[in-house]
Amino acid sequence: MKRILTIQDISCLGKCSITVALPVLSAMGVETVILPTAVLSTHTMFQNFTVKDLTDQLLPITNHWKNEGVTFDAIYTGYLGSAEEIDIAKHIFDEFGTEDNVIFVDPVMADNGKLYPAFDESYAAQNATLCGRADVIVPNITEACLMTGTEYREQYDADYIRELLQKLSALGAKLTVVTGVSLSPGKTGVMGFDRRTGEYFTYQNDRVDASYHGTGDIFSSVCIGALMRGLDMNEAMKLAADYTADTIRVTLENPRKPWYGVDFEATIPHLVNALARVAKAD
Ligand code: PXL
């Protein structure tokens, strides 16, 4: 079984970060080791959330693993709390990165043209340097703009996304994917660029007109889980985009849906079935 390390916060309530990554990756048949960067009472879209920063725990925990001879097939970072934690994540890449494992960075910090409350522009610059250390990066359009000094636009075309992909790719990752890309009315999905082949790729499915918290974490978790189960990048993105859209659709049908996240728990069986149709044996 493949083993992945995910580095992100625990939002105790909120259906995001580790409370998404762990169940999704486990359901996909991937052992998931967690390194919590902070414990928050909720994600930061709630008012009055509490935070216990865990920066001082990160190296003692990873040093213990190192001494135990633990290795990882992938390292997946999501929401990190500070520039210092970004530096520590880079150190962890140095310690545990190999020729064969995949470093997957979701530079979680912003959406819909705005930084999340805990962050400022210098954090965005720091995140760009983390992306430079990754094999695969999956920013949304807002994060892509912040990391490349590009003006954020609500209306755009494929050329605008291609320009973003070029600038992001210059940071250094082998595969660059921009999420939340809508290339025609009623459609949404992702667009990517493979620096090794010089090829662009696109996947669009039907747009569900709702924006929910934690859907980026769902997309990333499924994407890296699928890569671990032997899917290629195109297959992984398709599985992740379809599952995310399916989950939003199912959530919208729930009259008692929570405002703060999606009902991914209800759609995990769909994910497991879809994966079983395409996954290679472990
Ligand atoms: O889903 C991204 C995310 C993760 N973790 C925390 C957040 C957010 C988005 O707001 O606040 C703490």
mmCIF file of C-alpha atoms and ligand atoms in Angstrom:
data_model
loop_
_atom_site.group_PDB
_atom_site.id
_atom_site.type_symbol
_atom_site.label_atom_id
_atom_site.label_comp_id
_atom_site.label_asym_id
_atom_site.label_seq_id
_atom_site.Cartn_x
_atom_site.Cartn_y
_atom_site.Cartn_z
ATOM 1 C CA MET A 1 0.000 0.000 0.000
ATOM 2 C CA LYS A 2 1.270 3.458 -0.837
ATOM 3 C CA ARG A 3 1.996 5.778 2.088
ATOM 4 C CA ILE A 4 1.427 9.508 1.888
ATOM 5 C CA LEU A 5 2.321 12.266 4.328
ATOM 6 C CA THR A 6 -0.087 15.170 4.422
ATOM 7 C CA ILE A 7 0.913 18.425 6.123
ATOM 8 C CA GLN A 8 -1.978 20.768 6.896
ATOM 9 C CA ASP A 9 -4.124 22.008 9.773
ATOM 10 C CA ILE A 10 -6.813 20.247 11.737
ATOM 11 C CA SER A 11 -9.946 22.367 11.635
ATOM 12 C CA CYS A 12 -11.909 20.417 14.242
ATOM 13 C CA LEU A 13 -15.214 21.493 12.672
ATOM 14 C CA GLY A 14 -15.341 22.549 9.056
ATOM 15 C CA LYS A 15 -14.970 19.652 6.607
ATOM 16 C CA CYS A 16 -11.626 20.775 5.235
ATOM 17 C CA SER A 17 -7.885 20.082 5.346
ATOM 18 C CA ILE A 18 -7.045 16.958 7.409
ATOM 19 C CA THR A 19 -10.685 16.070 8.165
ATOM 20 C CA VAL A 20 -11.110 15.731 4.383
ATOM 21 C CA ALA A 21 -7.701 14.344 3.384
ATOM 22 C CA LEU A 22 -7.665 11.507 5.901
ATOM 23 C CA PRO A 23 -11.056 9.929 5.127
ATOM 24 C CA VAL A 24 -10.749 10.483 1.380
ATOM 25 C CA LEU A 25 -7.240 9.041 1.082
ATOM 26 C CA SER A 26 -8.061 6.130 3.395
ATOM 27 C CA ALA A 27 -11.143 5.307 1.301
ATOM 28 C CA MET A 28 -8.907 5.356 -1.778
ATOM 29 C CA GLY A 29 -6.684 2.683 -0.262
ATOM 30 C CA VAL A 30 -3.722 4.911 0.583
ATOM 31 C CA GLU A 31 -2.095 4.927 4.034
ATOM 32 C CA THR A 32 -2.223 8.492 5.293
ATOM 33 C CA VAL A 33 0.234 9.895 7.795
ATOM 34 C CA ILE A 34 -0.745 13.319 9.122
ATOM 35 C CA LEU A 35 1.400 16.210 10.284
ATOM 36 C CA PRO A 36 -0.976 18.782 11.807
ATOM 37 C CA THR A 37 0.343 22.329 11.545
ATOM 38 C CA ALA A 38 -2.245 23.786 13.924
ATOM 39 C CA VAL A 39 -5.484 22.869 15.639
ATOM 40 C CA LEU A 40 -8.327 25.311 14.981
ATOM 41 C CA SER A 41 -11.791 25.118 16.505
ATOM 42 C CA THR A 42 -13.187 25.647 12.989
ATOM 43 C CA HIS A 43 -11.864 26.788 9.624
ATOM 44 C CA THR A 44 -11.228 30.496 9.256
ATOM 45 C CA MET A 45 -14.515 31.358 7.572
ATOM 46 C CA PHE A 46 -16.193 31.128 10.987
ATOM 47 C CA GLN A 47 -16.022 34.106 13.347
ATOM 48 C CA ASN A 48 -14.050 33.816 16.604
ATOM 49 C CA PHE A 49 -12.181 30.607 15.774
ATOM 50 C CA THR A 50 -9.450 29.471 18.171
ATOM 51 C CA VAL A 51 -5.958 28.424 17.012
ATOM 52 C CA LYS A 52 -3.280 26.362 18.707
ATOM 53 C CA ASP A 53 -0.171 26.653 16.591
ATOM 54 C CA LEU A 54 1.908 23.460 16.373
ATOM 55 C CA THR A 55 5.004 24.821 14.610
ATOM 56 C CA ASP A 56 7.260 23.682 17.453
ATOM 57 C CA GLN A 57 6.020 20.105 17.101
ATOM 58 C CA LEU A 58 6.738 19.643 13.400
ATOM 59 C CA LEU A 59 10.461 18.874 13.560
ATOM 60 C CA PRO A 60 10.338 16.666 16.684
ATOM 61 C CA ILE A 61 7.621 14.569 15.016
ATOM 62 C CA THR A 62 9.381 14.274 11.655
ATOM 63 C CA ASN A 63 12.761 13.625 13.329
ATOM 64 C CA HIS A 64 11.171 10.713 15.141
ATOM 65 C CA TRP A 65 9.903 9.315 11.818
ATOM 66 C CA LYS A 66 13.323 9.789 10.261
ATOM 67 C CA ASN A 67 14.909 7.823 13.103
ATOM 68 C CA GLU A 68 12.326 5.072 12.595
ATOM 69 C CA GLY A 69 13.330 4.867 8.919
ATOM 70 C CA VAL A 70 9.871 5.907 7.681
ATOM 71 C CA THR A 71 9.536 6.757 3.976
ATOM 72 C CA PHE A 72 6.705 8.258 1.951
ATOM 73 C CA ASP A 73 5.480 7.723 -1.602
ATOM 74 C CA ALA A 74 4.138 11.268 -1.630
ATOM 75 C CA ILE A 75 4.166 14.409 0.482
ATOM 76 C CA TYR A 76 1.058 16.553 0.125
ATOM 77 C CA THR A 77 0.885 20.012 1.681
ATOM 78 C CA GLY A 78 -2.283 22.077 2.069
ATOM 79 C CA TYR A 79 -3.126 24.948 4.408
ATOM 80 C CA LEU A 80 0.021 25.955 6.311
ATOM 81 C CA GLY A 81 -0.262 28.603 8.998
ATOM 82 C CA SER A 82 2.814 30.794 8.549
ATOM 83 C CA ALA A 83 5.962 31.570 6.561
ATOM 84 C CA GLU A 84 7.904 29.650 9.191
ATOM 85 C CA GLU A 85 5.797 26.548 8.542
ATOM 86 C CA ILE A 86 6.465 26.906 4.824
ATOM 87 C CA ASP A 87 10.197 26.848 5.595
ATOM 88 C CA ILE A 88 9.731 23.750 7.725
ATOM 89 C CA ALA A 89 7.750 22.079 4.919
ATOM 90 C CA LYS A 90 10.729 22.717 2.601
ATOM 91 C CA HIS A 91 13.025 21.135 5.169
ATOM 92 C CA ILE A 92 10.698 18.098 5.302
ATOM 93 C CA PHE A 93 10.892 17.870 1.488
ATOM 94 C CA ASP A 94 14.696 17.807 1.837
ATOM 95 C CA GLU A 95 14.544 15.104 4.494
ATOM 96 C CA PHE A 96 11.942 12.835 2.910
ATOM 97 C CA GLY A 97 11.989 13.718 -0.791
ATOM 98 C CA THR A 98 13.482 11.062 -3.109
ATOM 99 C CA GLU A 99 13.872 10.550 -6.864
ATOM 100 C CA ASP A 100 10.651 8.538 -6.911
ATOM 101 C CA ASN A 101 8.221 10.171 -4.535
ATOM 102 C CA VAL A 102 5.796 12.911 -5.472
ATOM 103 C CA ILE A 103 5.796 16.312 -3.817
ATOM 104 C CA PHE A 104 2.313 17.744 -4.243
ATOM 105 C CA VAL A 105 1.665 21.321 -3.119
ATOM 106 C CA ASP A 106 -1.745 22.921 -2.845
ATOM 107 C CA PRO A 107 -0.819 26.514 -1.911
ATOM 108 C CA VAL A 108 -4.013 27.079 0.071
ATOM 109 C CA MET A 109 -4.306 30.764 0.971
ATOM 110 C CA ALA A 110 -7.037 32.488 -1.059
ATOM 111 C CA ASP A 111 -10.180 32.184 -3.165
ATOM 112 C CA ASN A 112 -12.572 34.366 -5.154
ATOM 113 C CA GLY A 113 -9.960 37.103 -5.541
ATOM 114 C CA LYS A 114 -9.196 37.381 -1.803
ATOM 115 C CA LEU A 115 -6.606 36.095 0.653
ATOM 116 C CA TYR A 116 -7.950 34.105 3.612
ATOM 117 C CA PRO A 117 -8.002 36.119 6.866
ATOM 118 C CA ALA A 118 -4.727 34.760 8.287
ATOM 119 C CA PHE A 119 -2.548 35.718 5.280
ATOM 120 C CA ASP A 120 -0.937 38.662 3.519
ATOM 121 C CA GLU A 121 0.922 39.191 0.248
ATOM 122 C CA SER A 122 4.291 38.209 1.678
ATOM 123 C CA TYR A 123 2.796 34.833 2.543
ATOM 124 C CA ALA A 124 1.806 34.483 -1.117
ATOM 125 C CA ALA A 125 5.409 35.147 -2.175
ATOM 126 C CA GLN A 126 6.590 32.543 0.298
ATOM 127 C CA ASN A 127 4.061 30.042 -1.037
ATOM 128 C CA ALA A 128 5.446 30.607 -4.533
ATOM 129 C CA THR A 129 8.834 29.404 -3.297
ATOM 130 C CA LEU A 130 7.199 26.279 -1.844
ATOM 131 C CA CYS A 131 5.570 25.618 -5.219
ATOM 132 C CA GLY A 132 9.049 25.879 -6.723
ATOM 133 C CA ARG A 133 10.037 22.816 -4.708
ATOM 134 C CA ALA A 134 7.096 20.655 -5.829
ATOM 135 C CA ASP A 135 6.522 18.090 -8.580
ATOM 136 C CA VAL A 136 2.818 18.949 -8.848
ATOM 137 C CA ILE A 137 1.071 22.206 -7.878
ATOM 138 C CA VAL A 138 -2.674 22.844 -7.869
ATOM 139 C CA PRO A 139 -3.476 26.507 -7.099
ATOM 140 C CA ASN A 140 -6.877 28.013 -7.843
ATOM 141 C CA ILE A 141 -6.981 31.116 -10.068
ATOM 142 C CA THR A 142 -6.733 33.537 -7.131
ATOM 143 C CA GLU A 143 -3.705 31.756 -5.691
ATOM 144 C CA ALA A 144 -2.130 31.537 -9.152
ATOM 145 C CA CYS A 145 -2.536 35.312 -9.604
ATOM 146 C CA LEU A 146 -1.117 36.116 -6.169
ATOM 147 C CA MET A 147 1.941 33.944 -6.728
ATOM 148 C CA THR A 148 2.697 35.328 -10.181
ATOM 149 C CA GLY A 149 1.807 38.998 -9.707
ATOM 150 C CA THR A 150 -1.013 38.698 -12.243
ATOM 151 C CA GLU A 151 -4.208 40.738 -12.126
ATOM 152 C CA TYR A 152 -7.154 38.605 -10.916
ATOM 153 C CA ARG A 153 -10.029 38.531 -13.377
ATOM 154 C CA GLU A 154 -13.556 37.164 -13.067
ATOM 155 C CA GLN A 155 -13.890 37.059 -16.864
ATOM 156 C CA TYR A 156 -11.084 35.370 -18.746
ATOM 157 C CA ASP A 157 -10.296 33.054 -21.624
ATOM 158 C CA ALA A 158 -7.986 30.082 -22.191
ATOM 159 C CA ASP A 159 -5.087 32.413 -23.147
ATOM 160 C CA TYR A 160 -5.250 34.073 -19.725
ATOM 161 C CA ILE A 161 -5.059 30.659 -18.020
ATOM 162 C CA ARG A 162 -2.239 29.543 -20.348
ATOM 163 C CA GLU A 163 -0.291 32.668 -19.369
ATOM 164 C CA LEU A 164 -0.871 31.870 -15.679
ATOM 165 C CA LEU A 165 0.274 28.293 -16.290
ATOM 166 C CA GLN A 166 3.459 29.483 -17.981
ATOM 167 C CA LYS A 167 4.314 31.839 -15.123
ATOM 168 C CA LEU A 168 3.531 29.183 -12.506
ATOM 169 C CA SER A 169 5.449 26.534 -14.356
ATOM 170 C CA ALA A 170 8.497 28.809 -14.349
ATOM 171 C CA LEU A 171 8.464 28.461 -10.542
ATOM 172 C CA GLY A 172 9.701 24.909 -11.141
ATOM 173 C CA ALA A 173 7.017 22.186 -10.814
ATOM 174 C CA LYS A 174 6.801 19.418 -13.415
ATOM 175 C CA LEU A 175 3.013 19.515 -13.516
ATOM 176 C CA THR A 176 1.034 22.673 -12.970
ATOM 177 C CA VAL A 177 -2.744 22.595 -12.636
ATOM 178 C CA VAL A 178 -4.999 25.601 -12.151
ATOM 179 C CA THR A 179 -8.349 24.700 -10.564
ATOM 180 C CA GLY A 180 -11.730 26.405 -10.756
ATOM 181 C CA VAL A 181 -11.262 27.217 -14.450
ATOM 182 C CA SER A 182 -14.435 27.854 -16.425
ATOM 183 C CA LEU A 183 -13.721 27.974 -20.165
ATOM 184 C CA SER A 184 -17.317 28.250 -21.377
ATOM 185 C CA PRO A 185 -20.678 29.112 -19.845
ATOM 186 C CA GLY A 186 -22.082 26.270 -17.754
ATOM 187 C CA LYS A 187 -18.732 24.467 -17.526
ATOM 188 C CA THR A 188 -15.973 24.359 -14.946
ATOM 189 C CA GLY A 189 -12.879 22.313 -14.286
ATOM 190 C CA VAL A 190 -9.125 22.522 -14.508
ATOM 191 C CA MET A 191 -6.391 23.382 -16.958
ATOM 192 C CA GLY A 192 -2.809 22.189 -16.667
ATOM 193 C CA PHE A 193 0.632 22.253 -18.206
ATOM 194 C CA ASP A 194 3.296 19.557 -18.235
ATOM 195 C CA ARG A 195 6.701 21.225 -18.310
ATOM 196 C CA ARG A 196 8.444 18.003 -19.404
ATOM 197 C CA THR A 197 6.374 17.576 -22.574
ATOM 198 C CA GLY A 198 5.307 21.189 -23.134
ATOM 199 C CA GLU A 199 1.675 20.013 -23.390
ATOM 200 C CA TYR A 200 -1.420 21.684 -22.002
ATOM 201 C CA PHE A 201 -4.355 19.654 -20.747
ATOM 202 C CA THR A 202 -7.908 20.629 -19.952
ATOM 203 C CA TYR A 203 -10.811 18.954 -18.247
ATOM 204 C CA GLN A 204 -14.216 20.572 -17.975
ATOM 205 C CA ASN A 205 -17.496 19.234 -16.640
ATOM 206 C CA ASP A 206 -20.869 20.783 -15.900
ATOM 207 C CA ARG A 207 -20.680 23.780 -13.628
ATOM 208 C CA VAL A 208 -22.660 23.614 -10.412
ATOM 209 C CA ASP A 209 -23.438 27.172 -9.436
ATOM 210 C CA ALA A 210 -22.286 27.152 -5.857
ATOM 211 C CA SER A 211 -19.000 27.784 -4.148
ATOM 212 C CA TYR A 212 -18.213 25.736 -1.075
ATOM 213 C CA HIS A 213 -15.467 25.554 1.452
ATOM 214 C CA GLY A 214 -13.200 22.515 1.431
ATOM 215 C CA THR A 215 -13.823 21.602 -2.203
ATOM 216 C CA GLY A 216 -10.223 22.485 -3.090
ATOM 217 C CA ASP A 217 -9.052 20.073 -0.381
ATOM 218 C CA ILE A 218 -11.335 17.377 -1.786
ATOM 219 C CA PHE A 219 -9.961 17.922 -5.298
ATOM 220 C CA SER A 220 -6.339 17.780 -4.103
ATOM 221 C CA SER A 221 -6.826 14.725 -1.895
ATOM 222 C CA VAL A 222 -8.492 12.759 -4.687
ATOM 223 C CA CYS A 223 -5.892 13.888 -7.200
ATOM 224 C CA ILE A 224 -2.876 12.767 -5.161
ATOM 225 C CA GLY A 225 -4.733 9.628 -4.013
ATOM 226 C CA ALA A 226 -5.409 8.729 -7.634
ATOM 227 C CA LEU A 227 -1.760 9.312 -8.612
ATOM 228 C CA MET A 228 -0.806 6.955 -5.768
ATOM 229 C CA ARG A 229 -3.214 4.342 -7.134
ATOM 230 C CA GLY A 230 -1.430 4.397 -10.475
ATOM 231 C CA LEU A 231 -3.620 6.757 -12.487
ATOM 232 C CA ASP A 232 -1.881 9.199 -14.812
ATOM 233 C CA MET A 233 -2.358 12.928 -14.326
ATOM 234 C CA ASN A 234 -5.219 13.182 -16.819
ATOM 235 C CA GLU A 235 -7.119 10.328 -15.196
ATOM 236 C CA ALA A 236 -6.402 11.674 -11.712
ATOM 237 C CA MET A 237 -7.683 15.159 -12.553
ATOM 238 C CA LYS A 238 -10.801 13.752 -14.180
ATOM 239 C CA LEU A 239 -11.583 11.569 -11.156
ATOM 240 C CA ALA A 240 -10.948 14.492 -8.778
ATOM 241 C CA ALA A 241 -12.973 17.019 -10.790
ATOM 242 C CA ASP A 242 -15.882 14.602 -11.280
ATOM 243 C CA TYR A 243 -15.957 13.638 -7.603
ATOM 244 C CA THR A 244 -15.839 17.271 -6.488
ATOM 245 C CA ALA A 245 -18.689 18.233 -8.846
ATOM 246 C CA ASP A 246 -20.720 15.155 -7.840
ATOM 247 C CA THR A 247 -20.250 16.036 -4.157
ATOM 248 C CA ILE A 248 -21.391 19.623 -4.657
ATOM 249 C CA ARG A 249 -24.470 18.404 -6.574
ATOM 250 C CA VAL A 250 -25.397 15.921 -3.836
ATOM 251 C CA THR A 251 -24.840 18.571 -1.155
ATOM 252 C CA LEU A 252 -27.153 21.008 -2.923
ATOM 253 C CA GLU A 253 -29.909 18.383 -2.783
ATOM 254 C CA ASN A 254 -29.652 18.218 1.014
ATOM 255 C CA PRO A 255 -32.190 20.640 2.537
ATOM 256 C CA ARG A 256 -30.207 20.547 5.808
ATOM 257 C CA LYS A 257 -26.781 21.124 4.231
ATOM 258 C CA PRO A 258 -24.231 22.833 6.444
ATOM 259 C CA TRP A 259 -23.043 26.263 5.170
ATOM 260 C CA TYR A 260 -19.423 25.531 5.981
ATOM 261 C CA GLY A 261 -18.626 22.495 3.839
ATOM 262 C CA VAL A 262 -19.867 19.775 1.503
ATOM 263 C CA ASP A 263 -21.331 16.329 2.197
ATOM 264 C CA PHE A 264 -18.351 14.384 0.854
ATOM 265 C CA GLU A 265 -19.168 11.637 3.355
ATOM 266 C CA ALA A 266 -22.282 10.857 1.303
ATOM 267 C CA THR A 267 -20.362 10.481 -1.947
ATOM 268 C CA ILE A 268 -17.325 8.486 -0.790
ATOM 269 C CA PRO A 269 -18.966 5.264 -2.095
ATOM 270 C CA HIS A 270 -19.198 6.885 -5.568
ATOM 271 C CA LEU A 271 -15.498 7.718 -5.384
ATOM 272 C CA VAL A 272 -14.538 4.213 -4.305
ATOM 273 C CA ASN A 273 -16.571 2.689 -7.165
ATOM 274 C CA ALA A 274 -15.177 5.103 -9.748
ATOM 275 C CA LEU A 275 -11.631 4.390 -8.550
ATOM 276 C CA ALA A 276 -12.165 0.626 -8.616
ATOM 277 C CA ARG A 277 -13.042 0.906 -12.334
ATOM 278 C CA VAL A 278 -9.749 2.590 -13.212
ATOM 279 C CA ALA A 279 -7.173 1.912 -10.482
ATOM 280 C CA LYS A 280 -4.189 -0.319 -11.103
ATOM 281 C CA ALA A 281 -3.412 -3.006 -8.537
ATOM 282 C CA ASP A 282 -1.314 -1.677 -5.664
HETATM 283 O O1 PXL B 1 -10.132 24.554 2.851
HETATM 284 C C1 PXL B 1 -9.061 25.369 3.015
HETATM 285 C C2 PXL B 1 -8.820 25.730 4.462
HETATM 286 C C3 PXL B 1 -8.081 24.887 5.251
HETATM 287 N N1 PXL B 1 -7.820 25.177 6.538
HETATM 288 C C4 PXL B 1 -8.293 26.301 7.107
HETATM 289 C C5 PXL B 1 -9.054 27.198 6.361
HETATM 290 C C6 PXL B 1 -9.314 26.906 5.003
HETATM 291 C C7 PXL B 1 -10.099 27.836 4.206
HETATM 292 O O2 PXL B 1 -10.581 28.832 4.644
HETATM 293 O O3 PXL B 1 -9.529 28.295 6.940
HETATM 294 C C8 PXL B 1 -7.993 26.598 8.543
#
